[in-house]
mmCIF file of C-alpha atoms in Angstrom:
data_model
loop_
_atom_site.group_PDB
_atom_site.id
_atom_site.type_symbol
_atom_site.label_atom_id
_atom_site.label_comp_id
_atom_site.label_asym_id
_atom_site.label_seq_id
_atom_site.Cartn_x
_atom_site.Cartn_y
_atom_site.Cartn_z
ATOM 1 C CA SER A 1 -21.211 20.231 -26.715
ATOM 2 C CA ALA A 2 -24.174 20.603 -29.068
ATOM 3 C CA CYS A 3 -26.422 19.373 -26.253
ATOM 4 C CA GLU A 4 -24.869 21.960 -23.957
ATOM 5 C CA LYS A 5 -25.506 24.798 -26.399
ATOM 6 C CA GLY A 6 -29.088 23.671 -26.955
ATOM 7 C CA SER A 7 -29.737 23.376 -23.214
ATOM 8 C CA ARG A 8 -30.445 19.695 -23.679
ATOM 9 C CA TRP A 9 -28.994 18.276 -20.519
ATOM 10 C CA GLN A 10 -31.106 15.102 -20.786
ATOM 11 C CA SER A 11 -29.679 14.319 -24.214
ATOM 12 C CA ALA A 12 -26.144 14.913 -22.986
ATOM 13 C CA TYR A 13 -26.749 12.706 -19.963
ATOM 14 C CA ASN A 14 -28.307 9.939 -22.068
ATOM 15 C CA LEU A 15 -25.329 9.989 -24.426
ATOM 16 C CA LEU A 16 -23.016 9.639 -21.441
ATOM 17 C CA ARG A 17 -25.066 6.698 -20.153
ATOM 18 C CA MET A 18 -24.757 4.981 -23.543
ATOM 19 C CA PHE A 19 -21.036 4.772 -22.924
ATOM 20 C CA ASP A 20 -21.724 2.687 -19.807
ATOM 21 C CA LYS A 21 -24.108 0.372 -21.630
ATOM 22 C CA ARG A 22 -21.440 -0.299 -24.249
ATOM 23 C CA ARG A 23 -18.774 -0.745 -21.587
ATOM 24 C CA LEU A 24 -16.855 2.288 -22.785
ATOM 25 C CA VAL A 25 -15.372 4.938 -20.526
ATOM 26 C CA PRO A 26 -16.216 8.530 -21.447
ATOM 27 C CA ASP A 27 -13.294 10.937 -21.314
ATOM 28 C CA GLN A 28 -12.928 14.187 -19.408
ATOM 29 C CA ILE A 29 -14.345 16.250 -22.271
ATOM 30 C CA SER A 30 -17.500 14.094 -22.453
ATOM 31 C CA TYR A 31 -18.096 14.445 -18.723
ATOM 32 C CA GLU A 32 -17.345 18.167 -18.649
ATOM 33 C CA ALA A 33 -19.697 18.836 -21.585
ATOM 34 C CA THR A 34 -22.462 16.977 -19.748
ATOM 35 C CA VAL A 35 -21.762 18.762 -16.453
ATOM 36 C CA SER A 36 -21.818 22.057 -18.345
ATOM 37 C CA ALA A 37 -25.165 21.193 -19.971
ATOM 38 C CA CYS A 38 -26.531 20.404 -16.494
ATOM 39 C CA GLN A 39 -25.157 23.683 -15.161
ATOM 40 C CA LYS A 40 -26.845 25.695 -17.886
ATOM 41 C CA CYS A 41 -30.214 24.092 -17.071
ATOM 42 C CA SER A 42 -29.968 24.354 -13.267
ATOM 43 C CA GLN A 43 -29.462 20.629 -12.739
ATOM 44 C CA TRP A 44 -26.934 21.102 -9.936
ATOM 45 C CA GLN A 45 -27.570 17.720 -8.272
ATOM 46 C CA LEU A 46 -26.775 15.834 -11.463
ATOM 47 C CA ALA A 47 -23.724 18.024 -12.132
ATOM 48 C CA VAL A 48 -22.350 17.165 -8.675
ATOM 49 C CA ARG A 49 -23.133 13.453 -9.137
ATOM 50 C CA LEU A 50 -21.325 13.428 -12.470
ATOM 51 C CA LEU A 51 -18.268 14.981 -10.872
ATOM 52 C CA GLY A 52 -18.318 12.180 -8.302
ATOM 53 C CA ARG A 53 -18.725 9.647 -11.093
ATOM 54 C CA MET A 54 -15.654 11.050 -12.841
ATOM 55 C CA ARG A 55 -13.655 10.342 -9.718
ATOM 56 C CA LYS A 56 -15.127 6.863 -9.302
ATOM 57 C CA VAL A 57 -14.280 5.756 -12.856
ATOM 58 C CA ARG A 58 -10.918 7.529 -12.643
ATOM 59 C CA VAL A 59 -11.482 10.042 -15.386
ATOM 60 C CA ALA A 60 -9.120 12.985 -15.062
ATOM 61 C CA PHE A 61 -10.625 16.198 -13.757
ATOM 62 C CA ASP A 62 -9.285 19.636 -13.047
ATOM 63 C CA HIS A 63 -10.350 23.016 -11.719
ATOM 64 C CA ILE A 64 -12.548 23.532 -14.777
ATOM 65 C CA SER A 65 -14.545 20.395 -13.947
ATOM 66 C CA PHE A 66 -15.082 21.657 -10.413
ATOM 67 C CA ASN A 67 -15.791 25.240 -11.485
ATOM 68 C CA THR A 68 -18.578 24.063 -13.761
ATOM 69 C CA ALA A 69 -20.183 22.013 -10.988
ATOM 70 C CA ILE A 70 -19.757 24.859 -8.478
ATOM 71 C CA THR A 71 -21.358 27.268 -10.959
ATOM 72 C CA SER A 72 -24.368 24.964 -11.198
ATOM 73 C CA CYS A 73 -24.684 25.179 -7.403
ATOM 74 C CA GLU A 74 -24.290 28.955 -7.534
ATOM 75 C CA LYS A 75 -27.197 29.309 -9.964
ATOM 76 C CA ASP A 76 -29.534 27.680 -7.449
ATOM 77 C CA GLY A 77 -28.010 29.283 -4.339
ATOM 78 C CA GLN A 78 -26.647 25.965 -3.034
ATOM 79 C CA TRP A 79 -23.828 27.521 -1.014
ATOM 80 C CA THR A 80 -23.245 24.510 1.264
ATOM 81 C CA GLN A 81 -22.804 22.230 -1.740
ATOM 82 C CA ALA A 82 -20.475 24.745 -3.401
ATOM 83 C CA PHE A 83 -18.331 24.814 -0.262
ATOM 84 C CA MET A 84 -18.265 21.027 -0.135
ATOM 85 C CA LEU A 85 -16.958 21.006 -3.707
ATOM 86 C CA LEU A 86 -14.343 23.615 -2.838
ATOM 87 C CA GLY A 87 -13.223 21.425 0.077
ATOM 88 C CA ALA A 88 -13.137 18.361 -2.184
ATOM 89 C CA MET A 89 -10.938 20.253 -4.635
ATOM 90 C CA GLN A 90 -8.437 21.003 -1.931
ATOM 91 C CA GLN A 91 -8.502 17.401 -0.617
ATOM 92 C CA MET A 92 -7.818 16.096 -4.138
ATOM 93 C CA SER A 93 -4.979 18.567 -4.689
ATOM 94 C CA VAL A 94 -6.874 20.413 -7.415
ATOM 95 C CA ASN A 95 -5.910 24.055 -7.118
ATOM 96 C CA PRO A 96 -8.828 26.476 -7.147
ATOM 97 C CA ASP A 97 -8.344 29.383 -9.517
ATOM 98 C CA LYS A 98 -9.740 32.903 -9.500
ATOM 99 C CA VAL A 99 -12.981 31.728 -11.123
ATOM 100 C CA THR A 100 -13.469 29.177 -8.330
ATOM 101 C CA TYR A 101 -13.230 31.906 -5.715
ATOM 102 C CA ILE A 102 -15.456 34.329 -7.639
ATOM 103 C CA VAL A 103 -18.198 31.720 -8.083
ATOM 104 C CA CYS A 104 -17.991 30.560 -4.453
ATOM 105 C CA ILE A 105 -18.147 34.158 -3.261
ATOM 106 C CA GLY A 106 -21.144 34.753 -5.525
ATOM 107 C CA VAL A 107 -23.028 31.803 -4.071
ATOM 108 C CA CYS A 108 -22.346 33.209 -0.597
ATOM 109 C CA GLY A 109 -24.319 36.306 -1.547
ATOM 110 C CA LYS A 110 -27.303 34.251 -2.637
ATOM 111 C CA GLY A 111 -27.109 32.214 0.550
ATOM 112 C CA VAL A 112 -26.834 35.271 2.840
ATOM 113 C CA GLN A 113 -23.356 34.142 3.875
ATOM 114 C CA TRP A 114 -21.442 37.416 3.762
ATOM 115 C CA LYS A 115 -18.984 36.294 6.457
ATOM 116 C CA GLN A 116 -18.079 33.273 4.320
ATOM 117 C CA ALA A 117 -17.623 35.576 1.314
ATOM 118 C CA LEU A 118 -15.187 37.731 3.287
ATOM 119 C CA SER A 119 -13.336 34.641 4.496
ATOM 120 C CA LEU A 120 -12.923 33.388 0.940
ATOM 121 C CA PHE A 121 -11.725 36.819 -0.141
ATOM 122 C CA ARG A 122 -9.121 36.847 2.643
ATOM 123 C CA ASN A 123 -7.936 33.321 1.789
ATOM 124 C CA ALA A 124 -7.793 33.757 -1.982
ATOM 125 C CA PRO A 125 -4.245 33.292 -3.282
ATOM 126 C CA GLU A 126 -4.588 36.257 -5.640
ATOM 127 C CA VAL A 127 -6.760 39.307 -5.089
ATOM 128 C CA ASP A 128 -7.742 41.633 -7.910
ATOM 129 C CA ASP A 129 -10.576 43.973 -8.886
ATOM 130 C CA MET A 130 -12.805 41.112 -10.061
ATOM 131 C CA LEU A 131 -12.484 39.246 -6.772
ATOM 132 C CA PHE A 132 -13.021 42.459 -4.822
ATOM 133 C CA GLY A 133 -16.116 43.278 -6.903
ATOM 134 C CA ALA A 134 -17.521 39.780 -6.423
ATOM 135 C CA THR A 135 -17.018 40.072 -2.663
ATOM 136 C CA MET A 136 -18.689 43.481 -2.487
ATOM 137 C CA GLY A 137 -21.541 42.158 -4.623
ATOM 138 C CA ALA A 138 -21.973 39.116 -2.349
ATOM 139 C CA CYS A 139 -22.107 41.320 0.738
ATOM 140 C CA ALA A 140 -24.659 43.612 -0.900
ATOM 141 C CA GLU A 141 -26.762 40.638 -2.035
ATOM 142 C CA SER A 142 -26.630 39.190 1.486
ATOM 143 C CA CYS A 143 -27.972 42.492 2.843
ATOM 144 C CA ARG A 144 -30.779 42.549 0.251
ATOM 145 C CA GLN A 145 -31.725 38.934 0.964
ATOM 146 C CA HIS A 146 -31.604 39.506 4.713
ATOM 147 C CA LYS A 147 -33.998 42.471 4.531
ATOM 148 C CA HIS A 148 -36.679 40.442 2.724
#
């Protein structure tokens, strides 16, 4: 967590790797802190790989784990990767929450995918002002990106 706050994703990742070298299994909190440090420093590829590693070594994960990885994709406009993570959540019976939908809708705006944003909005289990605002923002961002 200190590495996350100091934007030291390499330190967080190296600490996680030390677990492997000592034949220890990091827990969910260790992985999520490292994924979060990666997210804060735009290391979306590593964040996604760590999520996959969690699954491989059978560390528990939840919607928060996925939301953090999806947010790292959103920061870099990686909408296809964000959608793959959303699909993986559903395949693994991890229920997306409102934050999941808001972040995925946001990445649609950066990726000029306004139709996808509207589809997510329509399929969201719960619609409120925040989700509506995110959808409107994504559509507006798509228009801005498209004009340039």
